[in-house]
Coordinates of N, CA and C in Angstrom, one line a residue:
Chain A
K1 N 131.2 90.4 110.9 CA 130.8 91.8 110.6 C 129.5 92.1 111.3
A2 N 129.4 93.2 112.0 CA 128.2 93.6 112.7 C 127.1 93.9 111.7
G3 N 125.9 93.7 112.1 CA 124.8 93.9 111.2 C 124.3 95.4 111.3
V4 N 123.2 95.6 110.7 CA 122.6 97.0 110.8 C 122.1 97.2 112.2
T5 N 122.4 98.3 112.7 CA 121.9 98.7 114.1 C 121.0 99.9 114.0
Q6 N 120.0 99.9 114.8 CA 119.1 101.0 114.9 C 118.9 101.4 116.3
T7 N 118.8 102.7 116.5 CA 118.6 103.3 117.9 C 117.6 104.4 117.8
P8 N 116.8 104.6 118.8 CA 116.5 103.6 119.9 C 115.7 102.4 119.4
R9 N 115.5 101.4 120.2 CA 114.6 100.3 119.7 C 113.2 100.6 120.0
Y10 N 112.9 101.4 121.0 CA 111.5 101.8 121.3 C 111.4 103.3 121.7
L11 N 110.3 103.9 121.2 CA 110.1 105.3 121.5 C 108.6 105.5 121.7
I12 N 108.3 106.3 122.7 CA 107.0 106.8 122.9 C 106.9 108.3 122.9
K13 N 106.1 108.8 122.0 CA 106.0 110.3 121.8 C 104.5 110.6 121.9
T14 N 104.3 111.9 121.9 CA 102.9 112.4 121.9 C 102.7 113.2 120.6
R15 N 101.4 113.3 120.2 CA 101.1 114.0 119.0 C 101.7 115.4 119.0
G16 N 102.2 115.8 117.8 CA 102.8 117.2 117.7 C 104.3 117.2 117.9
Q17 N 104.8 116.2 118.6 CA 106.2 116.2 118.9 C 107.0 115.8 117.6
Q18 N 108.3 115.9 117.7 CA 109.1 115.4 116.6 C 110.0 114.3 117.1
V19 N 110.5 113.4 116.2 CA 111.4 112.3 116.6 C 112.5 112.1 115.6
T20 N 113.6 111.7 116.1 CA 114.8 111.3 115.2 C 115.2 109.9 115.5
L21 N 115.3 109.1 114.4 CA 115.7 107.7 114.5 C 117.1 107.6 113.8
S22 N 117.9 106.7 114.3 CA 119.2 106.6 113.8 C 119.5 105.1 113.3
C23 N 120.3 105.1 112.3 CA 120.6 103.8 111.6 C 122.1 103.7 111.3
S24 N 122.8 102.7 111.7 CA 124.2 102.5 111.3 C 124.2 101.3 110.4
P25 N 124.7 101.5 109.2 CA 124.7 100.3 108.2 C 125.8 99.4 108.5
I26 N 125.8 98.3 107.8 CA 126.9 97.3 107.8 C 128.1 98.0 107.3
S27 N 129.3 97.8 107.9 CA 130.5 98.4 107.5 C 130.8 98.2 106.0
G28 N 131.0 99.3 105.3 CA 131.3 99.2 103.8 C 130.0 99.4 103.0
H29 N 128.9 99.4 103.6 CA 127.6 99.6 102.8 C 127.4 101.1 102.6
R30 N 127.0 101.5 101.4 CA 126.9 102.9 101.2 C 125.5 103.4 101.0
S31 N 124.6 102.4 100.8 CA 123.1 102.8 100.6 C 122.4 102.4 101.9
V32 N 121.5 103.4 102.3 CA 120.6 103.1 103.4 C 119.2 103.5 103.0
S33 N 118.3 102.6 103.2 CA 116.9 102.8 102.9 C 116.1 102.7 104.2
W34 N 115.0 103.4 104.2 CA 114.1 103.4 105.4 C 112.7 102.9 104.9
Y35 N 112.1 102.1 105.8 CA 110.7 101.6 105.5 C 109.9 101.8 106.7
Q36 N 108.6 102.0 106.5 CA 107.6 102.0 107.6 C 106.8 100.8 107.5
Q37 N 106.6 100.1 108.6 CA 105.8 98.9 108.7 C 104.6 99.0 109.6
T38 N 103.4 98.9 109.1 CA 102.2 99.0 110.0 C 101.3 97.8 109.6
P39 N 100.5 97.4 110.5 CA 99.6 96.2 110.2 C 98.7 96.5 109.0
G40 N 98.2 97.8 108.9 CA 97.3 98.1 107.8 C 97.9 98.3 106.5
Q41 N 99.1 98.9 106.4 CA 99.7 99.2 105.1 C 100.9 98.4 104.8
G42 N 101.3 97.5 105.7 CA 102.5 96.7 105.4 C 103.8 97.4 105.4
L43 N 104.7 97.0 104.6 CA 106.0 97.6 104.5 C 106.0 98.6 103.3
Q44 N 106.2 99.9 103.7 CA 106.2 100.9 102.7 C 107.5 101.7 102.7
F45 N 108.0 101.9 101.5 CA 109.3 102.6 101.3 C 109.2 104.0 101.6
L46 N 110.1 104.5 102.4 CA 110.2 106.0 102.7 C 111.2 106.7 101.8
F47 N 112.4 106.3 101.9 CA 113.5 107.0 101.1 C 114.7 106.2 101.2
E48 N 115.6 106.4 100.2 CA 117.0 105.8 100.2 C 118.0 106.9 100.1
Y49 N 119.1 106.7 100.8 CA 120.2 107.6 100.7 C 121.5 106.8 100.2
F50 N 122.2 107.5 99.4 CA 123.4 106.9 98.8 C 124.5 108.0 98.7
S51 N 125.6 107.8 99.3 CA 126.6 108.9 99.3 C 126.1 110.2 99.7
E52 N 125.4 110.3 100.8 CA 124.8 111.5 101.4 C 123.8 112.2 100.6
T53 N 123.3 111.5 99.6 CA 122.3 112.1 98.7 C 121.0 111.2 98.7
Q54 N 119.9 111.9 98.7 CA 118.6 111.1 98.6 C 118.5 110.6 97.2
R55 N 118.4 109.3 97.0 CA 118.4 108.7 95.6 C 117.0 108.3 95.2
N56 N 116.2 107.9 96.2 CA 114.8 107.5 95.9 C 113.9 108.0 97.0
K57 N 112.7 108.3 96.7 CA 111.8 108.7 97.7 C 110.4 108.1 97.5
G58 N 109.8 107.6 98.6 CA 108.5 107.1 98.5 C 107.4 108.1 98.6
N59 N 106.2 107.7 98.8 CA 105.1 108.6 98.8 C 104.6 108.9 100.2
F60 N 105.4 109.7 100.9 CA 105.2 110.1 102.2 C 105.2 111.6 102.3
P61 N 104.5 112.2 103.3 CA 104.5 113.7 103.3 C 105.8 114.2 103.8
G62 N 106.0 115.5 103.6 CA 107.2 116.2 103.9 C 107.6 116.2 105.3
R63 N 106.7 115.7 106.2 CA 107.0 115.6 107.6 C 108.1 114.6 107.9
F64 N 108.2 113.7 106.9 CA 109.2 112.6 107.0 C 110.4 113.1 106.2
S65 N 111.6 113.1 106.9 CA 112.8 113.5 106.2 C 113.9 112.7 106.7
G66 N 115.0 112.7 106.0 CA 116.2 112.0 106.4 C 117.5 112.6 105.9
R67 N 118.5 112.0 106.4 CA 119.8 112.5 105.9 C 120.8 111.3 106.1
Q68 N 122.0 111.5 105.4 CA 123.0 110.5 105.5 C 124.3 111.2 105.8
F69 N 125.1 110.7 106.6 CA 126.4 111.3 106.9 C 127.5 110.7 106.1
S70 N 128.7 111.3 106.2 CA 129.8 110.8 105.4 C 130.3 109.4 105.8
N71 N 129.9 109.0 107.0 CA 130.3 107.6 107.4 C 129.2 106.6 107.0
S72 N 128.2 107.0 106.2 CA 127.0 106.3 105.8 C 125.9 106.1 106.8
R73 N 126.2 106.5 108.1 CA 125.1 106.5 109.1 C 124.0 107.4 108.6
S74 N 122.8 107.0 109.0 CA 121.6 107.7 108.5 C 120.7 108.0 109.6
E75 N 120.0 109.1 109.5 CA 118.9 109.5 110.5 C 117.7 109.8 109.7
M76 N 116.5 109.5 110.3 CA 115.3 110.0 109.7 C 114.5 110.7 110.8
N77 N 113.8 111.7 110.4 CA 113.1 112.6 111.3 C 111.7 112.7 110.9
V78 N 110.8 112.7 111.9 CA 109.4 112.9 111.7 C 109.0 114.0 112.5
S79 N 108.4 115.0 111.9 CA 108.0 116.2 112.6 C 106.5 116.2 112.8
T80 N 106.0 116.9 113.8 CA 104.6 117.0 114.0 C 103.9 115.7 114.0
L81 N 104.3 114.8 114.9 CA 103.8 113.5 114.9 C 102.3 113.4 114.9
E82 N 101.8 112.4 114.2 CA 100.4 112.0 114.2 C 100.2 110.6 114.7
L83 N 99.0 110.3 115.2 CA 98.7 109.0 115.7 C 99.1 107.9 114.7
G84 N 98.8 108.2 113.4 CA 99.0 107.3 112.4 C 100.5 107.0 112.1
D85 N 101.4 107.7 112.7 CA 102.8 107.5 112.5 C 103.3 106.4 113.4
S86 N 102.5 105.9 114.3 CA 102.9 104.7 115.1 C 103.2 103.5 114.2
A87 N 104.3 103.0 114.3 CA 104.8 102.0 113.3 C 106.1 101.4 113.8
L88 N 106.5 100.4 113.1 CA 107.9 99.9 113.2 C 108.7 100.5 112.0
Y89 N 109.7 101.2 112.3 CA 110.5 101.8 111.3 C 111.8 101.0 111.1
L90 N 111.9 100.5 109.9 CA 113.0 99.6 109.5 C 114.0 100.3 108.6
C91 N 115.3 100.1 108.9 CA 116.4 100.6 108.1 C 117.0 99.4 107.4
A92 N 117.5 99.6 106.2 CA 118.2 98.5 105.5 C 119.4 99.1 104.8
S93 N 120.5 98.4 104.8 CA 121.7 98.8 104.1 C 122.1 97.9 102.9
S94 N 122.7 98.5 101.9 CA 123.1 97.7 100.8 C 124.6 98.1 100.4
L95 N 125.3 97.2 99.8 CA 126.7 97.4 99.4 C 126.8 98.3 98.2
D96 N 126.0 98.1 97.2 CA 126.1 98.9 96.0 C 127.5 98.8 95.3
R97 N 127.6 97.7 94.5 CA 128.9 97.4 93.9 C 129.3 98.2 92.6
L98 N 128.2 98.7 92.0 CA 128.5 99.3 90.7 C 129.3 100.6 90.8
A99 N 130.0 100.9 89.7 CA 130.8 102.1 89.7 C 130.5 102.8 88.3
G100 N 131.2 103.8 88.1 CA 131.0 104.5 86.8 C 129.7 105.3 86.7
G101 N 129.1 105.7 87.8 CA 127.9 106.5 87.8 C 126.6 105.7 87.6
L102 N 126.8 104.3 87.5 CA 125.6 103.5 87.3 C 124.8 103.4 88.7
I103 N 123.5 103.3 88.6 CA 122.8 103.1 89.8 C 122.6 101.6 90.1
S104 N 123.0 101.2 91.3 CA 123.0 99.7 91.5 C 121.7 99.4 92.3
T105 N 121.3 98.1 92.1 CA 120.3 97.5 93.0 C 120.9 96.3 93.6
D106 N 120.8 96.3 94.9 CA 121.6 95.2 95.6 C 120.7 94.7 96.7
T107 N 121.2 93.6 97.3 CA 120.5 93.0 98.4 C 120.5 93.9 99.6
Q108 N 119.3 94.0 100.2 CA 119.2 94.9 101.4 C 119.2 94.0 102.7
Y109 N 119.9 94.5 103.6 CA 120.0 93.8 104.9 C 119.4 94.8 106.0
F110 N 118.4 94.2 106.7 CA 117.6 95.0 107.6 C 118.1 95.0 109.0
G111 N 117.8 96.1 109.7 CA 118.1 96.2 111.1 C 116.9 95.7 111.9
P112 N 116.9 95.7 113.2 CA 115.8 95.2 114.0 C 114.6 96.1 114.1
G113 N 114.8 97.4 113.7 CA 113.7 98.3 113.7 C 113.6 99.2 115.0
T114 N 112.9 100.3 114.8 CA 112.6 101.1 116.0 C 111.0 101.2 116.0
R115 N 110.5 100.8 117.2 CA 109.1 100.8 117.4 C 108.7 102.1 117.9
L116 N 107.9 102.9 117.1 CA 107.5 104.2 117.5 C 106.0 104.2 117.9
T117 N 105.7 104.6 119.1 CA 104.3 104.7 119.5 C 104.0 106.2 119.7
V118 N 102.9 106.7 119.1 CA 102.5 108.1 119.2 C 101.2 108.1 120.0
L119 N 101.2 108.8 121.1 CA 100.0 108.8 122.0 C 99.2 110.1 121.8
Chain B
A1 N 102.2 100.1 87.2 CA 102.7 100.3 88.5 C 103.3 99.0 89.1
Q2 N 104.3 99.2 89.9 CA 104.9 98.0 90.5 C 104.1 97.5 91.7
S3 N 104.0 96.2 91.8 CA 103.2 95.7 92.9 C 103.6 94.2 93.1
V4 N 103.4 93.8 94.3 CA 103.7 92.4 94.7 C 102.5 91.9 95.4
T5 N 102.0 90.7 95.1 CA 100.8 90.1 95.7 C 101.2 88.8 96.3
Q6 N 100.9 88.7 97.6 CA 101.0 87.4 98.3 C 99.5 87.0 98.6
P7 N 99.0 86.1 97.9 CA 97.5 85.8 98.0 C 97.1 85.2 99.3
D8 N 98.0 84.5 100.0 CA 97.7 83.8 101.2 C 98.1 84.7 102.4
I9 N 97.1 85.1 103.1 CA 97.4 86.0 104.3 C 97.9 85.1 105.4
H10 N 97.4 83.9 105.6 CA 97.8 83.0 106.6 C 97.7 81.6 106.2
I11 N 98.8 80.8 106.5 CA 98.8 79.4 106.2 C 99.2 78.6 107.4
T12 N 98.5 77.5 107.6 CA 98.8 76.6 108.7 C 99.3 75.2 108.1
V13 N 100.4 74.7 108.6 CA 100.9 73.4 108.1 C 101.4 72.6 109.3
S14 N 101.4 71.3 109.1 CA 101.9 70.4 110.2 C 103.4 70.3 110.1
E15 N 104.0 70.2 111.2 CA 105.5 70.0 111.2 C 105.8 68.8 110.4
G16 N 106.8 68.9 109.5 CA 107.2 67.8 108.6 C 106.6 67.9 107.3
A17 N 105.5 68.7 107.1 CA 104.8 68.8 105.8 C 105.6 69.7 104.9
S18 N 105.2 69.7 103.6 CA 105.9 70.6 102.7 C 105.1 71.9 102.7
L19 N 105.8 72.9 102.2 CA 105.3 74.3 102.2 C 105.5 75.0 100.9
E20 N 104.5 75.7 100.4 CA 104.7 76.6 99.3 C 104.0 77.9 99.6
L21 N 104.7 79.0 99.5 CA 104.1 80.3 99.7 C 104.2 81.0 98.3
R22 N 103.1 81.6 98.0 CA 102.9 82.2 96.6 C 103.3 83.7 96.6
C23 N 103.9 84.1 95.5 CA 104.2 85.5 95.3 C 104.1 85.8 93.8
N24 N 103.3 86.8 93.5 CA 103.2 87.3 92.1 C 103.6 88.7 92.1
Y25 N 104.2 89.1 91.0 CA 104.7 90.5 90.9 C 104.3 91.1 89.6
S26 N 104.3 92.5 89.7 CA 104.0 93.2 88.5 C 105.1 94.3 88.4
Y27 N 105.9 94.2 87.4 CA 107.1 95.2 87.3 C 107.5 95.3 85.9
G28 N 107.7 96.5 85.4 CA 108.0 96.7 84.0 C 109.4 96.4 83.7
A29 N 110.3 96.5 84.6 CA 111.7 96.3 84.3 C 112.1 94.9 84.7
T30 N 113.3 94.6 84.4 CA 113.9 93.3 84.8 C 113.8 93.2 86.4
P31 N 113.1 92.2 86.9 CA 112.9 92.2 88.4 C 114.1 91.5 89.1
Y32 N 114.3 92.1 90.3 CA 115.2 91.4 91.2 C 114.2 91.0 92.3
L33 N 114.2 89.7 92.7 CA 113.2 89.2 93.6 C 113.9 88.6 94.9
F34 N 113.1 88.8 96.0 CA 113.7 88.4 97.3 C 112.5 87.8 98.1
W35 N 113.0 87.0 99.0 CA 112.1 86.5 100.1 C 112.8 86.8 101.4
Y36 N 112.0 87.4 102.3 CA 112.5 87.7 103.7 C 111.6 87.1 104.7
V37 N 112.1 86.8 105.9 CA 111.3 86.3 106.9 C 111.4 87.2 108.2
Q38 N 110.3 87.3 108.9 CA 110.3 88.2 110.1 C 109.7 87.5 111.2
S39 N 110.4 87.4 112.3 CA 109.9 86.8 113.5 C 109.3 88.0 114.3
P40 N 108.4 87.7 115.3 CA 107.7 88.8 116.0 C 108.7 89.8 116.7
G41 N 108.5 91.0 116.4 CA 109.3 92.1 117.0 C 110.7 92.2 116.5
Q42 N 110.9 91.5 115.4 CA 112.3 91.5 114.8 C 112.3 92.2 113.4
G43 N 113.5 92.4 112.9 CA 113.6 93.0 111.6 C 113.5 91.8 110.6
L44 N 113.8 92.1 109.3 CA 113.6 91.1 108.2 C 115.0 90.4 108.0
Q45 N 114.9 89.1 107.8 CA 116.1 88.3 107.5 C 116.0 87.8 106.1
L46 N 117.0 88.0 105.3 CA 117.0 87.5 103.9 C 117.0 86.0 103.8
L47 N 116.1 85.4 103.1 CA 116.1 84.0 102.9 C 116.8 83.6 101.6
L48 N 116.5 84.3 100.6 CA 117.1 84.0 99.3 C 116.7 85.2 98.3
K49 N 117.4 85.2 97.2 CA 117.3 86.2 96.2 C 117.5 85.7 94.8
Y50 N 116.9 86.4 93.8 CA 117.1 86.0 92.4 C 117.4 87.3 91.7
F51 N 118.5 87.3 91.0 CA 118.9 88.4 90.2 C 118.9 88.0 88.7
S52 N 119.5 86.9 88.4 CA 119.5 86.4 87.0 C 120.0 84.9 87.1
G53 N 120.1 84.3 85.9 CA 120.6 82.9 85.9 C 119.6 81.9 86.2
D54 N 120.1 80.8 86.9 CA 119.2 79.7 87.2 C 118.0 80.1 87.9
T55 N 116.9 79.7 87.4 CA 115.6 80.2 87.9 C 115.2 79.5 89.2
L56 N 115.9 78.5 89.6 CA 115.6 77.8 90.9 C 116.8 78.3 91.8
V57 N 116.4 79.0 92.9 CA 117.5 79.5 93.8 C 117.3 78.8 95.1
Q58 N 118.5 78.6 95.7 CA 118.5 78.0 97.1 C 118.8 79.1 98.1
G59 N 118.2 78.9 99.3 CA 118.4 79.9 100.3 C 118.8 79.2 101.6
I60 N 118.7 80.0 102.6 CA 119.1 79.5 104.0 C 117.9 78.7 104.5
K61 N 118.2 77.9 105.6 CA 117.2 77.2 106.3 C 116.4 76.2 105.4
G62 N 117.0 75.7 104.3 CA 116.4 74.7 103.5 C 115.3 75.2 102.6
F63 N 115.2 76.6 102.4 CA 114.2 77.1 101.5 C 114.7 77.2 100.1
E64 N 113.8 77.2 99.1 CA 114.2 77.4 97.7 C 113.0 78.2 97.1
A65 N 113.3 78.8 96.0 CA 112.2 79.5 95.3 C 112.5 79.4 93.8
E66 N 111.4 79.4 93.0 CA 111.5 79.3 91.6 C 110.9 80.5 90.9
F67 N 111.7 81.2 90.0 CA 111.3 82.3 89.3 C 110.7 81.8 88.0
K68 N 109.4 82.2 87.7 CA 108.7 81.8 86.5 C 108.3 83.1 85.8
R69 N 109.1 83.5 84.8 CA 108.8 84.8 84.2 C 107.4 84.8 83.5
S70 N 107.0 83.7 82.9 CA 105.8 83.6 82.2 C 104.6 83.8 83.1
Q71 N 104.8 83.4 84.3 CA 103.7 83.5 85.3 C 103.9 84.7 86.3
S72 N 104.9 85.4 86.1 CA 105.3 86.6 87.0 C 105.2 86.1 88.5
S73 N 105.8 84.9 88.7 CA 105.7 84.4 90.0 C 107.1 84.1 90.6
F74 N 107.2 84.0 91.9 CA 108.4 83.7 92.6 C 108.0 83.0 93.9
N75 N 107.6 81.7 93.8 CA 107.0 81.0 94.9 C 108.1 80.4 95.8
L76 N 107.9 80.4 97.1 CA 108.9 79.9 98.1 C 108.4 78.5 98.5
R77 N 109.4 77.6 98.6 CA 109.1 76.3 99.0 C 110.0 75.7 100.0
K78 N 109.5 74.8 100.8 CA 110.4 74.0 101.7 C 109.8 72.6 101.8
P79 N 110.6 71.6 101.6 CA 110.1 70.2 101.6 C 109.6 69.7 102.9
S80 N 110.2 70.2 104.0 CA 109.7 69.7 105.3 C 109.9 70.8 106.3
V81 N 108.7 71.3 106.8 CA 108.7 72.5 107.7 C 109.0 72.1 109.2
H82 N 109.7 72.9 109.8 CA 110.1 72.8 111.2 C 109.3 73.8 112.0
W83 N 109.1 73.5 113.3 CA 108.3 74.4 114.2 C 108.9 75.8 114.2
S84 N 110.2 75.9 114.1 CA 110.9 77.2 114.1 C 110.7 78.0 112.9
D85 N 110.1 77.4 111.9 CA 109.8 78.2 110.7 C 108.6 79.1 110.8
A86 N 107.8 79.0 111.9 CA 106.7 79.8 112.1 C 107.1 81.3 112.2
A87 N 106.6 82.1 111.3 CA 107.0 83.5 111.2 C 106.1 84.2 110.1
E88 N 106.5 85.4 109.8 CA 105.8 86.1 108.7 C 106.8 86.2 107.5
Y89 N 106.3 85.9 106.3 CA 107.2 85.8 105.2 C 106.8 86.9 104.2
F90 N 107.8 87.6 103.7 CA 107.5 88.7 102.7 C 108.3 88.5 101.4
C91 N 107.6 88.7 100.4 CA 108.2 88.7 99.0 C 108.4 90.1 98.6
A92 N 109.6 90.4 98.0 CA 109.9 91.8 97.6 C 110.5 91.8 96.2
V93 N 110.2 92.9 95.5 CA 110.8 93.1 94.2 C 111.5 94.4 94.1
G94 N 112.6 94.4 93.4 CA 113.3 95.6 93.0 C 113.6 95.5 91.5
A95 N 114.3 96.5 91.0 CA 114.6 96.4 89.6 C 116.0 96.9 89.3
Q96 N 116.6 96.4 88.3 CA 118.0 96.7 87.9 C 118.1 98.2 87.7
N97 N 119.2 98.7 88.2 CA 119.6 100.1 87.9 C 118.6 101.1 88.4
T98 N 117.8 100.8 89.5 CA 116.9 101.8 90.0 C 117.2 102.1 91.4
G99 N 118.3 101.7 92.0 CA 118.5 101.9 93.4 C 117.8 100.8 94.2
N100 N 117.7 101.1 95.5 CA 117.2 100.1 96.4 C 115.8 100.4 97.0
Q101 N 114.9 100.8 96.1 CA 113.5 101.0 96.5 C 112.8 99.7 96.2
F102 N 112.5 98.9 97.2 CA 111.9 97.7 97.0 C 110.4 97.8 97.3
Y103 N 109.6 96.9 96.6 CA 108.2 96.8 96.9 C 107.9 95.5 97.5
F104 N 107.2 95.5 98.6 CA 106.9 94.3 99.4 C 105.5 93.9 99.2
G105 N 105.3 92.6 99.3 CA 103.9 92.1 99.5 C 103.5 92.3 100.9
T106 N 102.2 91.9 101.1 CA 101.6 92.1 102.4 C 102.0 91.1 103.4
G107 N 102.7 90.1 103.0 CA 103.1 89.0 103.9 C 102.2 87.8 104.0
T108 N 102.8 86.7 104.4 CA 102.1 85.5 104.7 C 102.5 85.0 106.1
S109 N 101.5 84.9 106.9 CA 101.9 84.4 108.3 C 101.8 82.9 108.3
L110 N 102.8 82.3 108.8 CA 102.9 80.8 108.8 C 102.8 80.3 110.2
T111 N 101.8 79.4 110.4 CA 101.7 78.7 111.7 C 102.1 77.2 111.5
V112 N 102.9 76.7 112.4 CA 103.3 75.3 112.3 C 102.7 74.6 113.5
I113 N 101.9 73.5 113.2 CA 101.3 72.7 114.3 C 102.1 71.4 114.5
P114 N 102.2 71.0 115.7 CA 103.0 69.8 115.9 C 102.3 68.5 115.5

């Protein structure tokens, strides 16, 4: 089974621009989460999508947004880029086995990340 | 508030020596605990996880971890370190029925000397 894939792997943008990152989860996984990794702040949770709905959200400004498509692929968008947005953005997918309306917590499998540099 | 502490920012061990990486968590709900490893420029690879049951869990690459509820700890161990184990190690915690919002420690960088 193919792992989590993220595109592009590297991006260079300038301040004020916007960027869209893409994540394809492991086949059959319905949950996709996004994390920002920086040397100063470590790994910080951005948001989680499950069945095309945002299920959890971290403490990031509204410039950070995301969505999930019916095939579970997810995109995140950062508008009006700032220098501080330079980071490795990691996507993770989970199977989520529970049914009956229960919220599952499951093992997350990470992609290789997208390295965003803002100049 | 939920938090994960990895007290050791950097650890250096000799190849063949034993290793223990510390992790302490603070979480109000029943924790799900994970250890991930990250090589430079790469994503995170799952080493092992604890959801319930036996508090000593085995993972890949010869790693194991022990969940101690009384100490709020989930330390990672390996009896004999290999040079290829040099990497960054992250402890993470999630909670039952809350979705997949994980909290990560700041990581421990492992250097292995021959």
